Short mmCIF file of C-alpha atoms and ligand atoms in Angstrom, two decimals:
data_model
loop_
_atom_site.label_atom_id
_atom_site.label_comp_id
_atom_site.label_asym_id
_atom_site.label_seq_id
_atom_site.Cartn_x
_atom_site.Cartn_y
_atom_site.Cartn_z
CA MET P 1 25.22 5.74 -11.19
CA GLU P 2 26.04 9.28 -12.27
CA THR P 3 26.51 11.73 -9.41
CA ILE P 4 23.72 13.89 -10.84
CA GLU P 5 21.31 10.93 -10.71
CA LYS P 6 22.05 10.49 -7.01
CA ALA P 7 21.27 14.16 -6.46
CA ASN P 8 18.06 13.85 -8.49
CA ILE P 9 16.89 10.96 -6.32
CA LEU P 10 17.37 13.05 -3.21
CA ILE P 11 15.53 15.95 -4.81
CA GLU P 12 12.61 13.69 -5.84
CA ALA P 13 12.27 12.71 -2.17
CA LEU P 14 12.13 16.29 -0.95
CA PRO P 15 8.37 17.02 -1.24
CA TYR P 16 7.58 13.69 0.39
CA ILE P 17 9.89 14.36 3.30
CA GLU P 18 8.30 17.78 3.72
CA ASN P 19 4.75 16.36 3.59
CA PHE P 20 5.34 13.45 5.91
CA ARG P 21 7.32 15.15 8.66
CA GLY P 22 5.72 14.38 12.05
CA LYS P 23 3.31 11.81 10.56
CA ILE P 24 2.94 8.21 11.71
CA PHE P 25 3.58 5.29 9.36
CA VAL P 26 2.58 1.86 10.63
CA VAL P 27 4.76 -0.81 9.04
CA LYS P 28 3.59 -4.42 9.10
CA TYR P 29 6.70 -6.56 8.79
CA GLY P 30 5.61 -10.07 7.89
CA GLY P 31 7.48 -13.27 8.66
CA ASN P 32 7.73 -14.13 4.97
CA ALA P 33 9.64 -10.89 4.34
CA MET P 34 12.15 -11.62 7.12
CA THR P 35 13.94 -14.62 5.71
CA ASP P 36 17.02 -12.97 4.18
CA GLU P 37 19.54 -11.35 6.55
CA ARG P 38 20.72 -8.77 4.01
CA LEU P 39 17.15 -7.65 3.25
CA LYS P 40 16.31 -7.60 6.95
CA HIS P 41 19.23 -5.22 7.47
CA MET P 42 17.90 -2.95 4.70
CA VAL P 43 14.42 -2.87 6.25
CA MET P 44 16.01 -1.73 9.52
CA GLU P 45 18.03 0.93 7.72
CA ASP P 46 14.86 2.16 6.01
CA LEU P 47 13.07 2.44 9.37
CA VAL P 48 15.95 4.40 10.87
CA PHE P 49 16.03 6.61 7.76
CA LEU P 50 12.31 7.38 8.15
CA LYS P 51 12.83 8.36 11.78
CA LEU P 52 15.81 10.56 10.95
CA VAL P 53 13.84 12.54 8.35
CA GLY P 54 11.10 13.23 10.89
CA ILE P 55 8.59 10.45 10.11
CA ASN P 56 7.39 8.26 12.99
CA PRO P 57 7.46 4.58 12.06
CA VAL P 58 5.59 2.09 14.26
CA VAL P 59 6.44 -1.53 13.50
CA VAL P 60 3.99 -4.40 13.94
CA HIS P 61 5.67 -7.69 13.15
CA GLY P 62 4.63 -11.23 12.37
CA GLY P 63 6.77 -14.34 12.45
CA GLY P 64 4.50 -17.16 11.26
CA PRO P 65 7.33 -19.19 9.65
CA GLU P 66 9.47 -18.99 12.82
CA ILE P 67 6.54 -20.20 14.92
CA ASN P 68 6.11 -23.13 12.52
CA ASP P 69 9.82 -23.98 12.87
CA LEU P 70 9.73 -24.15 16.66
CA LEU P 71 6.43 -26.06 16.67
CA GLY P 72 8.07 -28.54 14.28
CA LYS P 73 11.08 -28.96 16.58
CA LEU P 74 8.66 -29.67 19.42
CA GLY P 75 6.91 -32.29 17.31
CA LYS P 76 3.71 -30.25 16.86
CA LYS P 77 2.18 -29.85 13.42
CA PRO P 78 0.97 -26.29 12.65
CA LYS P 79 -2.70 -26.12 11.61
CA PHE P 80 -4.40 -23.18 9.89
CA VAL P 81 -8.02 -22.34 9.06
CA ASN P 82 -8.46 -19.54 6.48
CA GLY P 83 -4.90 -18.42 7.24
CA PHE P 84 -5.43 -18.28 11.01
CA ARG P 85 -3.41 -20.58 13.25
CA MET P 86 -5.29 -23.08 15.41
CA THR P 87 -3.94 -22.01 18.78
CA ASP P 88 -4.32 -24.37 21.73
CA LYS P 89 -2.73 -23.47 25.08
CA GLU P 90 0.59 -25.14 24.28
CA THR P 91 0.76 -23.50 20.84
CA MET P 92 -0.03 -20.13 22.45
CA GLU P 93 3.03 -20.50 24.67
CA VAL P 94 5.19 -21.17 21.62
CA VAL P 95 3.62 -18.24 19.69
CA GLU P 96 4.34 -15.87 22.57
CA MET P 97 7.89 -17.16 23.08
CA VAL P 98 8.73 -16.81 19.39
CA LEU P 99 6.97 -13.51 18.64
CA THR P 100 7.48 -11.54 21.85
CA GLY P 101 10.61 -13.31 23.10
CA LYS P 102 12.59 -13.83 19.91
CA VAL P 103 11.39 -12.02 16.78
CA ASN P 104 10.52 -8.82 18.64
CA LYS P 105 13.89 -8.61 20.38
CA GLU P 106 15.74 -9.42 17.17
CA ILE P 107 14.07 -6.50 15.37
CA VAL P 108 14.68 -4.18 18.32
CA SER P 109 18.37 -4.98 18.50
CA TYR P 110 18.72 -4.73 14.73
CA ILE P 111 17.19 -1.23 14.66
CA ASN P 112 19.36 -0.18 17.60
CA ARG P 113 22.48 -1.45 15.84
CA CYS P 114 21.48 0.57 12.76
CA GLY P 115 21.47 3.75 14.82
CA GLY P 116 17.78 3.92 15.77
CA LYS P 117 16.14 3.80 19.20
CA ALA P 118 13.69 0.91 19.22
CA ILE P 119 11.51 -0.25 22.07
CA GLY P 120 9.95 -3.71 22.01
CA LEU P 121 6.38 -4.16 23.18
CA SER P 122 3.74 -6.84 22.96
CA GLY P 123 0.05 -6.06 22.94
CA LYS P 124 0.15 -6.88 26.65
CA ASP P 125 2.49 -4.03 27.60
CA GLY P 126 0.67 -1.06 29.06
CA GLY P 127 -2.60 -2.63 27.90
CA LEU P 128 -1.61 -1.68 24.36
CA VAL P 129 -3.93 -4.16 22.66
CA THR P 130 -6.79 -5.93 24.39
CA ALA P 131 -8.45 -8.92 22.80
CA ASP P 132 -11.36 -11.27 22.98
CA LYS P 133 -11.90 -14.70 21.49
CA ASP P 134 -12.41 -14.59 17.73
CA LEU P 135 -15.07 -17.07 16.61
CA SER P 136 -15.48 -15.74 13.06
CA ASN P 137 -13.63 -18.73 11.59
CA GLY P 138 -14.99 -21.26 14.06
CA ASP P 139 -13.37 -22.13 17.37
CA LEU P 140 -9.61 -21.76 16.81
CA GLY P 141 -8.74 -21.82 20.51
CA LEU P 142 -6.83 -18.75 21.66
CA VAL P 143 -7.10 -16.75 18.44
CA GLY P 144 -8.30 -13.28 19.31
CA TYR P 145 -9.69 -10.18 17.66
CA VAL P 146 -8.65 -6.66 18.66
CA LYS P 147 -11.05 -5.18 21.17
CA SER P 148 -9.16 -1.97 21.93
CA VAL P 149 -5.88 -0.20 21.26
CA ASN P 150 -4.31 2.06 23.87
CA THR P 151 -2.60 4.60 21.62
CA GLU P 152 -1.29 6.55 24.62
CA VAL P 153 1.49 4.00 25.14
CA ILE P 154 2.59 4.31 21.52
CA GLN P 155 2.40 8.11 21.50
CA LEU P 156 4.48 8.25 24.65
CA PHE P 157 7.36 6.42 22.98
CA ILE P 158 7.01 8.32 19.71
CA LYS P 159 7.29 11.58 21.62
CA GLU P 160 10.60 10.45 23.07
CA ASP P 161 11.85 9.50 19.58
CA TYR P 162 11.59 5.74 19.98
CA ILE P 163 10.49 3.37 17.23
CA PRO P 164 7.86 1.11 18.86
CA VAL P 165 8.13 -2.52 17.72
CA ILE P 166 4.97 -4.45 18.55
CA SER P 167 4.24 -8.19 18.57
CA PRO P 168 0.65 -9.31 17.90
CA VAL P 169 0.08 -11.02 21.24
CA ALA P 170 -2.63 -9.51 23.42
CA ILE P 171 -4.46 -10.03 26.68
CA GLY P 172 -8.17 -10.51 27.26
CA GLU P 173 -10.32 -9.28 30.12
CA ASP P 174 -10.49 -12.93 31.11
CA GLY P 175 -6.69 -12.82 31.66
CA GLU P 176 -6.09 -15.16 28.69
CA THR P 177 -3.27 -14.55 26.25
CA TYR P 178 -4.51 -14.28 22.66
CA ASN P 179 -2.80 -14.81 19.32
CA ILE P 180 -3.91 -12.27 16.72
CA ASN P 181 -2.96 -12.17 13.07
CA ALA P 182 -0.27 -9.50 12.65
CA ASP P 183 -1.99 -7.88 9.63
CA THR P 184 -5.11 -7.39 11.74
CA VAL P 185 -3.16 -5.83 14.60
CA ALA P 186 -1.27 -3.52 12.22
CA GLY P 187 -4.54 -2.38 10.60
CA GLU P 188 -6.21 -1.73 13.96
CA ILE P 189 -3.21 0.12 15.37
CA ALA P 190 -2.88 2.25 12.22
CA GLY P 191 -6.60 3.06 12.38
CA SER P 192 -6.52 3.95 16.07
CA LEU P 193 -3.47 6.18 15.62
CA GLY P 194 -4.99 7.88 12.57
CA ALA P 195 -1.74 7.00 10.79
CA GLU P 196 -0.80 8.63 7.51
CA LYS P 197 0.16 5.26 6.06
CA LEU P 198 -0.09 1.56 6.68
CA ILE P 199 2.67 -0.26 4.81
CA MET P 200 2.36 -4.04 4.51
CA LEU P 201 5.83 -5.47 3.80
CA THR P 202 5.23 -8.89 2.40
CA ASP P 203 6.54 -11.45 -0.09
CA VAL P 204 4.44 -10.49 -3.12
CA GLU P 205 4.86 -7.54 -5.48
CA GLY P 206 1.36 -6.23 -4.79
CA ILE P 207 -2.09 -6.94 -6.23
CA TYR P 208 -2.43 -8.26 -9.78
CA LYS P 209 -5.46 -7.79 -12.00
CA ASP P 210 -4.61 -11.19 -13.44
CA TYR P 211 -2.34 -13.19 -11.14
CA GLY P 212 -0.88 -15.20 -14.04
CA ASN P 213 0.23 -12.02 -15.83
CA LYS P 214 3.11 -10.28 -14.05
CA ASP P 215 2.53 -7.14 -16.16
CA SER P 216 -0.89 -6.63 -14.60
CA LEU P 217 0.30 -5.28 -11.24
CA ILE P 218 -2.18 -2.65 -10.03
CA SER P 219 -0.36 0.44 -8.79
CA SER P 220 -3.39 2.10 -7.18
CA LEU P 221 -7.03 1.30 -6.40
CA ASP P 222 -9.77 2.65 -4.16
CA ILE P 223 -11.52 0.68 -1.42
CA LYS P 224 -14.70 0.17 -3.45
CA THR P 225 -12.79 -1.38 -6.35
CA ALA P 226 -10.72 -3.42 -3.89
CA LEU P 227 -13.93 -4.85 -2.37
CA ASP P 228 -15.36 -5.56 -5.85
CA TYR P 229 -12.15 -7.42 -6.72
CA VAL P 230 -12.46 -9.51 -3.54
CA ASN P 231 -16.09 -10.37 -4.37
CA GLU P 232 -15.27 -11.11 -8.03
CA GLY P 233 -12.33 -13.34 -7.07
CA VAL P 234 -9.72 -11.09 -8.75
CA ILE P 235 -8.16 -10.81 -5.29
CA ASP P 236 -8.06 -14.19 -3.61
CA GLY P 237 -6.26 -16.50 -1.19
CA GLY P 238 -3.87 -14.98 1.32
CA MET P 239 -4.27 -11.53 -0.23
CA ILE P 240 -7.92 -11.26 0.92
CA PRO P 241 -7.24 -10.73 4.65
CA LYS P 242 -4.47 -8.23 3.82
CA VAL P 243 -6.75 -6.20 1.57
CA LEU P 244 -9.57 -6.32 4.13
CA CYS P 245 -7.16 -5.02 6.80
CA CYS P 246 -6.17 -2.17 4.48
CA ILE P 247 -9.83 -1.32 3.82
CA ASN P 248 -10.60 -1.43 7.53
CA ALA P 249 -7.64 0.86 8.29
CA ILE P 250 -8.73 3.39 5.65
CA LYS P 251 -12.30 3.40 6.97
CA LYS P 252 -10.83 4.23 10.38
CA GLY P 253 -8.94 7.23 8.98
CA VAL P 254 -5.61 5.99 7.58
CA LYS P 255 -4.86 8.02 4.44
CA LYS P 256 -3.07 5.44 2.30
CA THR P 257 -2.24 1.77 2.60
CA HIS P 258 0.52 0.08 0.65
CA ILE P 259 1.13 -3.57 -0.15
CA THR P 260 4.84 -3.72 -0.90
CA ASP P 261 7.35 -6.43 -1.75
CA GLY P 262 9.72 -6.79 1.18
CA ARG P 263 12.02 -8.94 -1.00
CA ILE P 264 13.06 -5.90 -3.02
CA PRO P 265 16.04 -4.08 -1.47
CA HIS P 266 14.92 -0.84 0.23
CA SER P 267 11.36 -1.40 -0.98
CA MET P 268 9.99 0.91 1.72
CA LEU P 269 12.05 3.88 0.58
CA LEU P 270 11.18 3.23 -3.06
CA GLU P 271 7.49 3.04 -2.18
CA ILE P 272 7.44 6.17 -0.05
CA PHE P 273 9.89 8.56 -1.66
CA THR P 274 9.46 8.03 -5.39
CA ASP P 275 6.68 9.29 -7.65
CA SER P 276 5.89 5.90 -9.17
CA GLY P 277 6.15 3.63 -6.10
CA ILE P 278 6.67 -0.11 -6.58
CA GLY P 279 3.71 -1.96 -5.03
CA THR P 280 -0.06 -1.46 -4.78
CA VAL P 281 -1.61 1.52 -3.01
CA ILE P 282 -5.15 1.31 -1.65
CA VAL P 283 -6.85 4.65 -0.96
CA ARG P 284 -10.32 5.85 -0.01
C1 X2W V 301 -0.33 -15.43 13.55
C2 X2W V 301 0.52 -14.38 14.21
C3 X2W V 301 1.83 -14.12 13.49
C4 X2W V 301 1.65 -13.58 12.09
C5 X2W V 301 0.36 -16.82 13.67
O1 X2W V 301 0.21 -17.48 14.68
O2 X2W V 301 1.09 -17.18 12.73
C6 X2W V 301 -2.67 -16.13 13.74
O3 X2W V 301 -2.64 -16.79 12.72
P1 X2W V 301 2.96 -13.37 9.76
O4 X2W V 301 4.40 -13.70 9.55
O5 X2W V 301 2.65 -11.96 9.56
O6 X2W V 301 2.04 -14.30 9.03
N1 X2W V 301 -1.62 -15.46 14.21
C7 X2W V 301 -3.94 -16.02 14.52
O7 X2W V 301 0.62 -13.06 11.71
O8 X2W V 301 2.79 -13.69 11.33
#
């Protein structure tokens, strides 16, 4: 790359950096985007970069594939209904061990090694996320929905320049531990914080008008069109819950939501600091 091109890239980022200083970006880091060590490292660098230019990233992570791996080693077959894991008591223990015990700490130490200050939390810490049993897909055991988010805990860490890293495990008033889909938790946290952005880092390029045609990637759509596309079947399968989480977050006050391909090196920086972006943006 020519030296002048490098300078131009920095200059293109300037108005974004100026606009976003002091704002909160909630980043949902999905298990499917965590598989490659080199890419994982780049995601951590991107998060540290955001923090250093004055943006406040809050990470909500998943880890579905890692939970499946451990369940497999224990001889338990993972079961899903509409993308939600059937979670009996034993499975819940595995989910909590993997998400809060392993994946969360891995991300925290990665960010710290990249020069950031990360603090690992689960929804249980400081009553960050409370839950109740979710029956909307039938009885899936200990699958929960978000009842409340205590933003004070998050704000406290942001103020001290930490990057909060949150696992989607929460506690109910009944004292039960609940497993909540990480997209849902990210959407609810972004909404409660009034975040500037919710960025879903996943393993697809974004939303396609016609899934079979890779040239039909939609770069931007509003929530009404997004809902129409869900109803018309243009958006289907695993993308539906993601899009609904984005819509929910926007209705709660998030300015922009992004569905971005975590398999592309430095996808977050490309999405945030370039005029064209690379994934799909959903706005009000
Ligand atoms: C998810 C929580 C983790 C998650 C699960 O048990 O897999 C439910 O399904 P990804 O990697 O973002 O899919 N919870 C209820 O959402 O991870």
